[in-house]
Amino acid sequence: MVHLKEKKHLFFDLDNTLWDFETNSTAALSQLFDHYQLREKLGTSLEEFLRIYYQNNLQLWQQLSRREITKTQLRHKRFDQTFRTFGHVTETEYISFSEDYLQLAPRGTALLKDCKSTLTYLQKKYQLHLITNGFAETQHIKLDTCGLRPFFKGIIISDEHRYLKPEPEIFRIAEDLAGAEASDCVMIGDSLENDINGAKNAGWEAVYFSPSDRSFSGHCISALSELLMIF
């Protein structure tokens, strides 16, 4: 991994790489679950509601990255499908729930362990950038609420461009905006498909952030602080 020290540009994913999506999302969903009295209306526990929601959400984000659905469809379906699983089909309620979630969740302030200290160290040696597939309006809120924006020279949100990770075009856009060559770039993220394979197909190096899966044969970390040993 020593050769990675010679790179000039480090590109980070946001959700589940820096911003603790699960913690922040679960806090928002728990609050709304109680506010909308879903235990009584859906006849289920918070734990089961979260399990079904996260299952649906993951599948829909995968479909979005493959261009099988649109952003609007993802927003519509993830709560529609979840509510319908429990036999609750009141459209106005799940739409209201979704809108409240989009306002509440991005304002969560939980970051992955050692996030800011790691970025502070790396910022002294490299140009740092962000590439995320999230919705533009929510990603900007996250960056500002958590104080992450100052760490990055460039912020590339796919929603503001025509392309998504893992499409090579989004990596070409990132290079152009950074004034970088592919050989100077490293992608750091938690998605094998979007971050790691996408970066490698674009000619970049990549570091897979996986707290639980250490079977990956390439550059892999289980904690952000491990980047200090790589770079």
Short mmCIF file of C-alpha atoms in Angstrom, two decimals:
data_model
loop_
_atom_site.label_atom_id
_atom_site.label_comp_id
_atom_site.label_asym_id
_atom_site.label_seq_id
_atom_site.Cartn_x
_atom_site.Cartn_y
_atom_site.Cartn_z
CA MET A 1 0.00 0.00 0.00
CA VAL A 2 3.03 2.29 0.16
CA HIS A 3 2.48 3.54 -3.39
CA LEU A 4 -0.80 5.15 -2.33
CA LYS A 5 1.23 7.73 -0.40
CA GLU A 6 2.31 9.15 -3.77
CA LYS A 7 -1.23 10.03 -4.83
CA LYS A 8 -2.37 13.64 -4.76
CA HIS A 9 -6.17 13.53 -4.64
CA LEU A 10 -8.32 11.56 -2.21
CA PHE A 11 -12.03 11.27 -2.99
CA PHE A 12 -14.42 10.19 -0.23
CA ASP A 13 -17.93 8.83 -0.32
CA LEU A 14 -20.23 10.47 2.26
CA ASP A 15 -22.96 8.13 3.57
CA ASN A 16 -21.63 5.25 5.68
CA THR A 17 -18.07 6.36 4.98
CA LEU A 18 -17.94 9.69 6.84
CA TRP A 19 -21.54 10.49 7.81
CA ASP A 20 -23.07 7.78 9.99
CA PHE A 21 -26.14 7.10 7.88
CA GLU A 22 -27.53 4.26 9.98
CA THR A 23 -27.30 6.12 13.29
CA ASN A 24 -28.73 9.38 11.94
CA SER A 25 -31.43 7.70 9.85
CA THR A 26 -32.51 5.40 12.68
CA ALA A 27 -32.82 8.34 15.08
CA ALA A 28 -35.06 10.20 12.62
CA LEU A 29 -37.16 7.14 11.80
CA SER A 30 -37.60 6.31 15.48
CA GLN A 31 -38.85 9.82 16.21
CA LEU A 32 -41.27 9.75 13.29
CA PHE A 33 -42.43 6.20 14.13
CA ASP A 34 -43.62 7.50 17.48
CA HIS A 35 -44.96 10.80 16.11
CA TYR A 36 -47.11 9.03 13.50
CA GLN A 37 -48.18 6.36 16.03
CA LEU A 38 -47.09 3.62 13.65
CA ARG A 39 -46.88 0.92 16.31
CA GLU A 40 -50.67 1.03 16.51
CA LYS A 41 -51.38 1.82 12.85
CA LEU A 42 -49.00 -0.75 11.36
CA GLY A 43 -49.28 -3.29 14.12
CA THR A 44 -45.53 -3.78 14.31
CA SER A 45 -42.48 -2.94 16.36
CA LEU A 46 -39.97 -0.24 15.58
CA GLU A 47 -37.30 -2.91 15.01
CA GLU A 48 -39.36 -4.70 12.37
CA PHE A 49 -40.32 -1.42 10.70
CA LEU A 50 -36.64 -0.45 10.46
CA ARG A 51 -35.66 -3.87 9.11
CA ILE A 52 -38.20 -3.70 6.30
CA TYR A 53 -37.45 -0.06 5.53
CA TYR A 54 -33.68 -0.54 5.28
CA GLN A 55 -34.17 -3.62 3.12
CA ASN A 56 -36.40 -1.65 0.74
CA ASN A 57 -34.15 1.39 0.78
CA LEU A 58 -31.02 -0.61 -0.09
CA GLN A 59 -32.72 -2.38 -2.98
CA LEU A 60 -34.07 0.89 -4.37
CA TRP A 61 -30.69 2.65 -4.15
CA GLN A 62 -29.16 -0.27 -6.04
CA GLN A 63 -31.84 0.10 -8.69
CA LEU A 64 -31.15 3.83 -8.91
CA SER A 65 -27.42 3.26 -9.42
CA ARG A 66 -28.31 0.89 -12.29
CA ARG A 67 -30.66 3.51 -13.78
CA GLU A 68 -33.66 1.23 -13.32
CA ILE A 69 -35.63 3.85 -11.38
CA THR A 70 -35.50 7.62 -10.93
CA LYS A 71 -34.78 9.71 -7.86
CA THR A 72 -38.47 10.59 -7.59
CA GLN A 73 -39.47 6.94 -7.77
CA LEU A 74 -36.99 6.03 -5.03
CA ARG A 75 -38.38 8.70 -2.73
CA HIS A 76 -41.92 7.57 -3.45
CA LYS A 77 -41.42 3.82 -3.22
CA ARG A 78 -39.24 3.32 -0.16
CA PHE A 79 -41.93 4.37 2.32
CA ASP A 80 -44.85 3.27 0.14
CA GLN A 81 -43.45 -0.27 -0.02
CA THR A 82 -42.65 -0.27 3.69
CA PHE A 83 -46.11 0.91 4.73
CA ARG A 84 -47.78 -1.57 2.36
CA THR A 85 -45.80 -4.45 3.88
CA PHE A 86 -47.81 -3.84 7.03
CA GLY A 87 -51.11 -3.37 5.18
CA HIS A 88 -51.20 0.41 5.57
CA VAL A 89 -51.91 2.16 2.26
CA THR A 90 -52.86 5.71 3.27
CA GLU A 91 -51.01 7.66 0.57
CA THR A 92 -51.18 11.06 2.25
CA GLU A 93 -49.61 9.66 5.40
CA TYR A 94 -46.57 7.97 3.87
CA ILE A 95 -45.96 11.02 1.69
CA SER A 96 -46.06 13.24 4.76
CA PHE A 97 -43.82 10.77 6.61
CA SER A 98 -41.33 10.85 3.72
CA GLU A 99 -41.25 14.64 3.61
CA ASP A 100 -40.68 14.84 7.36
CA TYR A 101 -37.90 12.26 7.12
CA LEU A 102 -36.12 14.25 4.40
CA GLN A 103 -36.18 17.30 6.66
CA LEU A 104 -35.13 15.53 9.84
CA ALA A 105 -32.59 12.84 8.91
CA PRO A 106 -29.98 15.02 7.12
CA ARG A 107 -29.66 17.15 10.25
CA GLY A 108 -28.28 14.21 12.22
CA THR A 109 -24.78 14.96 13.47
CA ALA A 110 -23.33 11.47 14.03
CA LEU A 111 -20.11 10.83 12.11
CA LEU A 112 -18.09 7.65 11.81
CA LYS A 113 -15.45 7.24 14.52
CA ASP A 114 -12.32 9.39 14.00
CA CYS A 115 -13.86 11.08 10.95
CA LYS A 116 -12.74 14.65 11.57
CA SER A 117 -9.36 13.79 13.07
CA THR A 118 -8.57 11.60 10.07
CA LEU A 119 -9.66 14.27 7.59
CA THR A 120 -7.64 16.89 9.48
CA TYR A 121 -4.50 14.75 9.14
CA LEU A 122 -5.06 13.92 5.47
CA GLN A 123 -5.95 17.51 4.54
CA LYS A 124 -2.39 18.56 5.37
CA LYS A 125 -0.94 16.14 2.81
CA TYR A 126 -3.55 15.73 0.08
CA GLN A 127 -6.34 17.52 -1.71
CA LEU A 128 -9.58 16.05 -0.42
CA HIS A 129 -12.79 15.77 -2.43
CA LEU A 130 -16.21 14.18 -2.07
CA ILE A 131 -18.25 12.09 -4.53
CA THR A 132 -21.72 11.07 -3.41
CA ASN A 133 -24.81 9.62 -5.08
CA GLY A 134 -27.15 11.19 -2.54
CA PHE A 135 -29.82 13.81 -3.15
CA ALA A 136 -28.28 17.25 -3.54
CA GLU A 137 -30.50 19.08 -1.07
CA THR A 138 -29.98 16.52 1.70
CA GLN A 139 -26.25 16.06 1.11
CA HIS A 140 -25.61 19.81 1.39
CA ILE A 141 -27.52 19.89 4.69
CA LYS A 142 -25.42 17.01 6.04
CA LEU A 143 -22.14 18.67 5.08
CA ASP A 144 -23.07 21.98 6.68
CA THR A 145 -24.70 20.56 9.81
CA CYS A 146 -21.74 18.32 10.58
CA GLY A 147 -19.08 20.85 9.64
CA LEU A 148 -17.53 18.63 6.96
CA ARG A 149 -17.61 21.07 4.04
CA PRO A 150 -14.34 22.90 4.90
CA PHE A 151 -12.34 19.69 4.53
CA PHE A 152 -13.08 19.32 0.82
CA LYS A 153 -11.75 21.26 -2.12
CA GLY A 154 -14.39 19.75 -4.37
CA ILE A 155 -17.84 18.30 -3.71
CA ILE A 156 -19.37 16.25 -6.51
CA ILE A 157 -23.00 15.24 -5.94
CA SER A 158 -24.32 13.03 -8.73
CA ASP A 159 -27.74 14.63 -8.40
CA GLU A 160 -26.15 17.86 -9.72
CA HIS A 161 -24.67 16.09 -12.74
CA ARG A 162 -25.90 13.64 -15.35
CA TYR A 163 -24.08 10.64 -13.98
CA LEU A 164 -23.97 8.34 -10.94
CA LYS A 165 -21.30 6.20 -9.39
CA PRO A 166 -20.25 3.63 -10.64
CA GLU A 167 -20.53 5.21 -14.11
CA PRO A 168 -17.04 6.22 -15.31
CA GLU A 169 -18.33 9.62 -16.42
CA ILE A 170 -18.78 10.83 -12.83
CA PHE A 171 -15.14 10.02 -12.14
CA ARG A 172 -14.08 11.91 -15.27
CA ILE A 173 -16.10 14.90 -14.06
CA ALA A 174 -14.37 14.65 -10.69
CA GLU A 175 -10.96 14.64 -12.37
CA ASP A 176 -11.81 17.70 -14.43
CA LEU A 177 -13.10 19.64 -11.45
CA ALA A 178 -10.02 18.71 -9.41
CA GLY A 179 -7.56 19.31 -12.23
CA ALA A 180 -6.29 15.77 -11.65
CA GLU A 181 -5.15 12.78 -13.68
CA ALA A 182 -6.65 9.35 -13.02
CA SER A 183 -3.24 8.13 -11.87
CA ASP A 184 -3.28 10.71 -9.06
CA CYS A 185 -6.68 9.72 -7.64
CA VAL A 186 -7.87 7.38 -4.90
CA MET A 187 -11.51 6.67 -4.06
CA ILE A 188 -12.43 5.77 -0.46
CA GLY A 189 -15.89 4.36 0.16
CA ASP A 190 -18.07 1.61 1.57
CA SER A 191 -19.74 0.35 -1.63
CA LEU A 192 -17.90 -2.30 -3.64
CA GLU A 193 -20.07 -1.65 -6.68
CA ASN A 194 -20.31 2.14 -6.66
CA ASP A 195 -17.06 3.26 -5.02
CA ILE A 196 -14.50 0.52 -5.50
CA ASN A 197 -15.41 -1.08 -8.81
CA GLY A 198 -16.52 2.27 -10.20
CA ALA A 199 -13.17 3.86 -9.35
CA LYS A 200 -11.12 0.94 -10.63
CA ASN A 201 -13.02 0.92 -13.93
CA ALA A 202 -12.15 4.62 -14.23
CA GLY A 203 -8.45 3.86 -13.74
CA TRP A 204 -8.26 5.00 -10.12
CA GLU A 205 -6.96 3.27 -7.04
CA ALA A 206 -9.52 2.58 -4.33
CA VAL A 207 -9.71 1.83 -0.60
CA TYR A 208 -12.67 -0.21 0.57
CA PHE A 209 -14.09 0.90 3.92
CA SER A 210 -15.70 -2.19 5.43
CA PRO A 211 -15.97 -2.49 9.21
CA SER A 212 -17.32 -6.04 8.99
CA ASP A 213 -15.98 -7.66 5.79
CA ARG A 214 -12.22 -8.17 5.68
CA SER A 215 -12.26 -10.76 2.87
CA PHE A 216 -11.66 -8.11 0.19
CA SER A 217 -8.31 -8.74 -1.50
CA GLY A 218 -7.48 -5.12 -2.32
CA HIS A 219 -6.83 -2.09 -0.11
CA CYS A 220 -9.28 -2.42 2.76
CA ILE A 221 -9.84 -0.68 6.11
CA SER A 222 -12.20 -1.40 8.97
CA ALA A 223 -11.85 2.04 10.60
CA LEU A 224 -11.14 5.51 9.23
CA SER A 225 -8.11 5.88 11.48
CA GLU A 226 -6.40 3.10 9.46
CA LEU A 227 -6.04 5.62 6.63
CA LEU A 228 -3.28 7.26 8.66
CA MET A 229 -1.20 4.11 8.22
CA ILE A 230 -1.87 3.97 4.48
CA PHE A 231 -1.33 7.61 3.63
#
